[in-house]
mmCIF file of C-alpha atoms in Angstrom:
data_model
loop_
_atom_site.group_PDB
_atom_site.id
_atom_site.type_symbol
_atom_site.label_atom_id
_atom_site.label_comp_id
_atom_site.label_asym_id
_atom_site.label_seq_id
_atom_site.Cartn_x
_atom_site.Cartn_y
_atom_site.Cartn_z
ATOM 1 C CA PRO C 29 -7.727 -12.178 -8.911
ATOM 2 C CA GLN C 30 -7.801 -15.233 -6.637
ATOM 3 C CA ALA C 31 -4.223 -16.096 -7.617
ATOM 4 C CA ALA C 32 -3.221 -12.510 -6.821
ATOM 5 C CA ALA C 33 -4.842 -12.842 -3.383
ATOM 6 C CA TRP C 34 -2.680 -15.871 -2.588
ATOM 7 C CA ALA C 35 0.406 -14.022 -3.846
ATOM 8 C CA MET C 36 -0.413 -11.123 -1.496
ATOM 9 C CA MET C 37 -0.803 -13.597 1.355
ATOM 10 C CA GLY C 38 2.691 -14.954 0.687
ATOM 11 C CA CYS C 39 4.220 -11.464 0.629
ATOM 12 C CA VAL C 40 2.534 -10.383 3.848
ATOM 13 C CA THR C 41 3.494 -13.611 5.600
ATOM 14 C CA GLY C 42 7.128 -13.523 4.520
ATOM 15 C CA PHE C 43 7.805 -9.885 5.291
ATOM 16 C CA GLY C 44 5.690 -9.826 8.446
ATOM 17 C CA LEU C 45 7.486 -12.789 9.934
ATOM 18 C CA SER C 46 10.877 -11.395 8.973
ATOM 19 C CA LEU C 47 10.304 -8.224 11.003
ATOM 20 C CA ALA C 48 9.238 -10.245 14.042
ATOM 21 C CA GLY C 49 12.290 -12.492 13.555
ATOM 22 C CA GLU C 50 14.585 -9.483 13.394
ATOM 23 C CA ARG C 51 13.134 -8.229 16.642
ATOM 24 C CA SER C 52 13.462 -11.508 18.534
ATOM 25 C CA GLY C 53 16.894 -12.244 17.035
ATOM 26 C CA GLY C 54 18.354 -8.879 18.046
ATOM 27 C CA THR C 55 18.875 -7.630 14.488
ATOM 28 C CA LEU C 56 16.347 -4.856 14.989
ATOM 29 C CA ALA C 57 18.162 -3.605 18.104
ATOM 30 C CA ARG C 58 21.457 -3.552 16.185
ATOM 31 C CA LEU C 59 19.824 -1.661 13.305
ATOM 32 C CA LEU C 60 18.366 0.882 15.684
ATOM 33 C CA GLY C 61 21.798 1.310 17.276
ATOM 34 C CA SER C 62 23.212 2.338 13.908
ATOM 35 C CA PRO C 63 22.703 5.734 12.251
ATOM 36 C CA VAL C 64 19.525 4.360 10.607
ATOM 37 C CA ARG C 65 16.374 6.046 11.894
ATOM 38 C CA SER C 66 13.524 3.925 13.213
ATOM 39 C CA TRP C 67 11.082 5.062 10.524
ATOM 40 C CA GLU C 68 13.626 4.041 7.854
ATOM 41 C CA VAL C 69 13.675 0.474 9.191
ATOM 42 C CA LEU C 70 9.911 0.134 8.967
ATOM 43 C CA ALA C 71 9.691 2.041 5.681
ATOM 44 C CA SER C 72 12.342 -0.165 4.052
ATOM 45 C CA LYS C 73 10.460 -3.300 5.122
ATOM 46 C CA ALA C 74 7.224 -1.826 3.730
ATOM 47 C CA LEU C 75 8.945 -0.790 0.491
ATOM 48 C CA ALA C 76 10.454 -4.240 0.003
ATOM 49 C CA CYS C 77 7.072 -5.862 0.620
ATOM 50 C CA GLY C 78 5.410 -3.445 -1.806
ATOM 51 C CA LEU C 79 7.963 -4.053 -4.546
ATOM 52 C CA THR C 80 7.654 -7.819 -4.125
ATOM 53 C CA ALA C 81 3.851 -7.707 -4.119
ATOM 54 C CA GLY C 82 3.805 -5.397 -7.148
ATOM 55 C CA THR C 83 6.189 -7.666 -9.015
ATOM 56 C CA ALA C 84 3.993 -10.660 -8.200
ATOM 57 C CA LEU C 85 0.942 -8.866 -9.614
ATOM 58 C CA VAL C 86 2.823 -7.909 -12.787
ATOM 59 C CA VAL C 87 4.082 -11.472 -13.302
ATOM 60 C CA LEU C 88 0.590 -12.892 -12.776
ATOM 61 C CA ARG C 89 -0.878 -10.345 -15.194
ATOM 62 C CA VAL C 90 1.688 -11.198 -17.863
ATOM 63 C CA VAL C 91 0.943 -14.914 -17.432
ATOM 64 C CA PHE C 92 -2.777 -14.308 -17.812
ATOM 65 C CA TRP C 93 -2.196 -12.034 -20.808
ATOM 66 C CA VAL C 94 -0.199 -14.832 -22.460
ATOM 67 C CA LEU C 95 -3.079 -17.196 -21.660
ATOM 68 C CA GLY C 96 -5.479 -14.901 -23.513
ATOM 69 C CA VAL C 97 -6.916 -12.508 -20.907
ATOM 70 C CA PRO C 98 -6.725 -9.142 -22.699
ATOM 71 C CA VAL C 99 -5.759 -5.860 -21.071
ATOM 72 C CA ARG C 100 -8.937 -3.800 -21.260
ATOM 73 C CA SER C 101 -7.702 -0.710 -19.442
ATOM 74 C CA LEU C 102 -4.060 -0.445 -18.452
ATOM 75 C CA TRP C 103 -4.601 2.523 -16.137
ATOM 76 C CA MET C 104 -7.443 0.698 -14.305
ATOM 77 C CA GLU C 105 -5.222 -2.328 -13.834
ATOM 78 C CA LEU C 106 -2.352 -0.166 -12.564
ATOM 79 C CA LEU C 107 -4.662 1.728 -10.193
ATOM 80 C CA SER C 108 -6.299 -1.406 -8.808
ATOM 81 C CA GLY C 109 -2.906 -3.076 -8.453
ATOM 82 C CA ALA C 110 -1.504 -0.086 -6.553
ATOM 83 C CA LEU C 111 -4.511 -0.057 -4.216
ATOM 84 C CA VAL C 112 -4.176 -3.786 -3.553
ATOM 85 C CA VAL C 113 -0.432 -3.570 -2.922
ATOM 86 C CA GLY C 114 -0.903 -0.619 -0.578
ATOM 87 C CA ALA C 115 -3.534 -2.398 1.496
ATOM 88 C CA PHE C 116 -1.439 -5.518 1.885
ATOM 89 C CA VAL C 117 1.700 -3.555 2.750
ATOM 90 C CA GLY C 118 -0.334 -1.852 5.477
ATOM 91 C CA LEU C 119 -1.650 -5.202 6.657
ATOM 92 C CA MET C 120 1.920 -6.550 6.754
ATOM 93 C CA VAL C 121 3.104 -3.647 8.911
ATOM 94 C CA LEU C 122 0.205 -4.122 11.314
ATOM 95 C CA LEU C 123 0.561 -7.901 11.596
ATOM 96 C CA ALA C 124 4.369 -7.732 11.824
ATOM 97 C CA THR C 125 4.110 -5.526 14.895
ATOM 98 C CA ALA C 126 1.347 -7.540 16.572
ATOM 99 C CA CYS C 127 3.556 -10.123 18.305
ATOM 100 C CA ARG C 128 6.683 -9.936 20.429
ATOM 101 C CA SER C 129 8.295 -13.193 19.343
ATOM 102 C CA GLU C 130 8.913 -14.899 16.039
ATOM 103 C CA ARG C 131 7.114 -18.044 17.183
ATOM 104 C CA GLY C 132 4.077 -16.063 18.271
ATOM 105 C CA ALA C 133 4.067 -14.168 15.006
ATOM 106 C CA GLU C 134 4.271 -17.353 12.940
ATOM 107 C CA GLY C 135 1.052 -18.746 14.306
ATOM 108 C CA PHE C 136 -0.785 -15.458 14.595
ATOM 109 C CA VAL C 137 0.084 -14.006 11.174
ATOM 110 C CA ARG C 138 -0.621 -17.227 9.311
ATOM 111 C CA ALA C 139 -3.904 -17.863 11.134
ATOM 112 C CA VAL C 140 -5.195 -14.323 10.624
ATOM 113 C CA LEU C 141 -4.238 -14.286 6.948
ATOM 114 C CA LEU C 142 -5.715 -17.719 6.261
ATOM 115 C CA VAL C 143 -9.048 -16.804 7.851
ATOM 116 C CA LEU C 144 -9.138 -13.449 6.032
ATOM 117 C CA ALA C 145 -8.192 -15.086 2.702
ATOM 118 C CA LEU C 146 -10.815 -17.810 2.923
ATOM 119 C CA LEU C 147 -13.452 -15.377 4.168
ATOM 120 C CA GLY C 148 -12.570 -12.909 1.404
ATOM 121 C CA GLY C 149 -13.035 -15.271 -1.523
ATOM 122 C CA ALA C 150 -9.505 -16.532 -2.113
ATOM 123 C CA GLY C 151 -10.614 -20.141 -1.689
ATOM 124 C CA VAL C 152 -14.274 -20.115 -2.689
ATOM 125 C CA PRO C 153 -15.613 -17.366 -4.975
ATOM 126 C CA LEU C 154 -17.704 -14.761 -3.154
ATOM 127 C CA VAL C 155 -20.769 -15.580 -5.261
ATOM 128 C CA PHE C 156 -21.185 -18.760 -3.167
ATOM 129 C CA PHE C 157 -21.384 -16.841 0.127
ATOM 130 C CA GLN C 158 -25.038 -16.242 1.035
ATOM 131 C CA GLY C 159 -26.936 -14.783 3.975
ATOM 132 C CA TRP C 160 -25.162 -13.376 7.010
ATOM 133 C CA ILE C 161 -21.748 -14.736 5.970
ATOM 134 C CA ARG C 162 -21.876 -12.530 2.879
ATOM 135 C CA GLY C 163 -21.926 -9.496 5.157
ATOM 136 C CA VAL C 164 -19.027 -10.824 7.224
ATOM 137 C CA THR C 165 -16.862 -11.051 4.101
ATOM 138 C CA ALA C 166 -16.717 -7.243 4.107
ATOM 139 C CA LEU C 167 -14.204 -7.521 6.978
ATOM 140 C CA SER C 168 -11.631 -9.165 4.730
ATOM 141 C CA PRO C 169 -9.173 -7.109 2.683
ATOM 142 C CA PHE C 170 -8.982 -10.082 0.328
ATOM 143 C CA ARG C 171 -12.608 -9.514 -0.689
ATOM 144 C CA TRP C 172 -11.906 -5.923 -1.647
ATOM 145 C CA ALA C 173 -8.660 -6.813 -3.400
ATOM 146 C CA ILE C 174 -10.392 -9.450 -5.506
ATOM 147 C CA GLN C 175 -13.236 -7.047 -6.348
ATOM 148 C CA ALA C 176 -10.794 -4.283 -7.322
ATOM 149 C CA LEU C 177 -8.770 -6.612 -9.537
ATOM 150 C CA GLU C 178 -11.923 -8.040 -11.107
ATOM 151 C CA ALA C 179 -13.194 -4.534 -11.838
ATOM 152 C CA ALA C 180 -10.006 -3.853 -13.782
ATOM 153 C CA THR C 181 -9.692 -7.190 -15.588
ATOM 154 C CA TRP C 182 -12.927 -9.173 -15.970
ATOM 155 C CA ARG C 183 -15.675 -6.613 -15.670
ATOM 156 C CA GLN C 184 -16.152 -3.623 -17.923
ATOM 157 C CA GLY C 185 -17.988 -1.281 -15.553
ATOM 158 C CA GLY C 186 -15.319 1.420 -15.610
ATOM 159 C CA ILE C 187 -14.046 3.514 -12.735
ATOM 160 C CA GLY C 188 -17.423 3.399 -10.983
ATOM 161 C CA GLU C 189 -16.985 -0.267 -10.239
ATOM 162 C CA LEU C 190 -13.579 0.414 -8.666
ATOM 163 C CA LEU C 191 -14.734 3.222 -6.345
ATOM 164 C CA LEU C 192 -16.055 1.143 -3.426
ATOM 165 C CA PRO C 193 -13.340 -1.530 -3.317
ATOM 166 C CA GLY C 194 -10.693 1.106 -4.009
ATOM 167 C CA GLY C 195 -11.954 3.296 -1.186
ATOM 168 C CA VAL C 196 -11.994 0.390 1.237
ATOM 169 C CA LEU C 197 -8.473 -0.655 0.201
ATOM 170 C CA LEU C 198 -7.222 2.909 0.665
ATOM 171 C CA THR C 199 -8.818 3.020 4.118
ATOM 172 C CA ILE C 200 -7.174 -0.304 5.002
ATOM 173 C CA THR C 201 -3.817 1.040 3.814
ATOM 174 C CA ILE C 202 -4.000 4.196 5.918
ATOM 175 C CA GLY C 203 -5.481 2.495 8.978
ATOM 176 C CA CYS C 204 -3.108 -0.467 9.052
ATOM 177 C CA LEU C 205 -0.016 1.651 8.366
ATOM 178 C CA GLY C 206 -1.031 4.057 11.135
ATOM 179 C CA LEU C 207 -1.744 1.332 13.684
ATOM 180 C CA GLY C 208 1.381 -0.582 12.688
ATOM 181 C CA TRP C 209 3.516 2.540 13.075
ATOM 182 C CA LEU C 210 2.042 3.121 16.567
ATOM 183 C CA ARG C 211 2.791 -0.474 17.555
ATOM 184 C CA PHE C 212 6.319 -0.166 16.173
ATOM 185 C CA GLY C 213 6.742 2.940 18.332
ATOM 186 C CA ASN C 214 5.639 0.881 21.344
ATOM 187 C CA TRP C 215 8.295 -1.712 20.471
ATOM 188 C CA LEU C 216 10.923 1.016 20.458
ATOM 189 C CA ARG C 217 9.778 2.422 23.806
ATOM 190 C CA GLN C 218 9.937 -1.070 25.287
ATOM 191 C CA GLY C 219 13.471 -1.574 24.014
ATOM 192 C CA ALA C 220 12.836 -3.322 20.671
#
């Protein structure tokens, strides 16, 4: 699950920065001048990010299966993977629309993701976080992604163990996609 968190970070960074680069480079304005609708531009970026993130999770799972980590419940792994991918696609859309320039986005997106990843257990397992910092980790989508993937792979608690992290990931997906879409609309009103 920690390896998957770093893979998600790479997907969000790459696709988030590419949208900001397309805006500052004028590619977005040219796309919007074509018959392509604005929602199709954002949806295609989200779809590409989702496919890449999903592929990364599948490749990692195959590697770990080859290394001896058995598949306990295929449907749990597929469900947790879909929830994780959705949350990080939403996060990508939100972060990609947070900055006006590519340079600004580079620093902002990377800094936010690094803090969230380290806070969420991608660097140090969550079991080592104690006291007040343990509560702060709840702000990181990486924490919930790792817990969802662990529920499907390492633990054998069943669907009950996936309910909380899955619910949080679904909330992150909907919230980030909604806020990102609103910010994208602001870009369009300001002339992309």
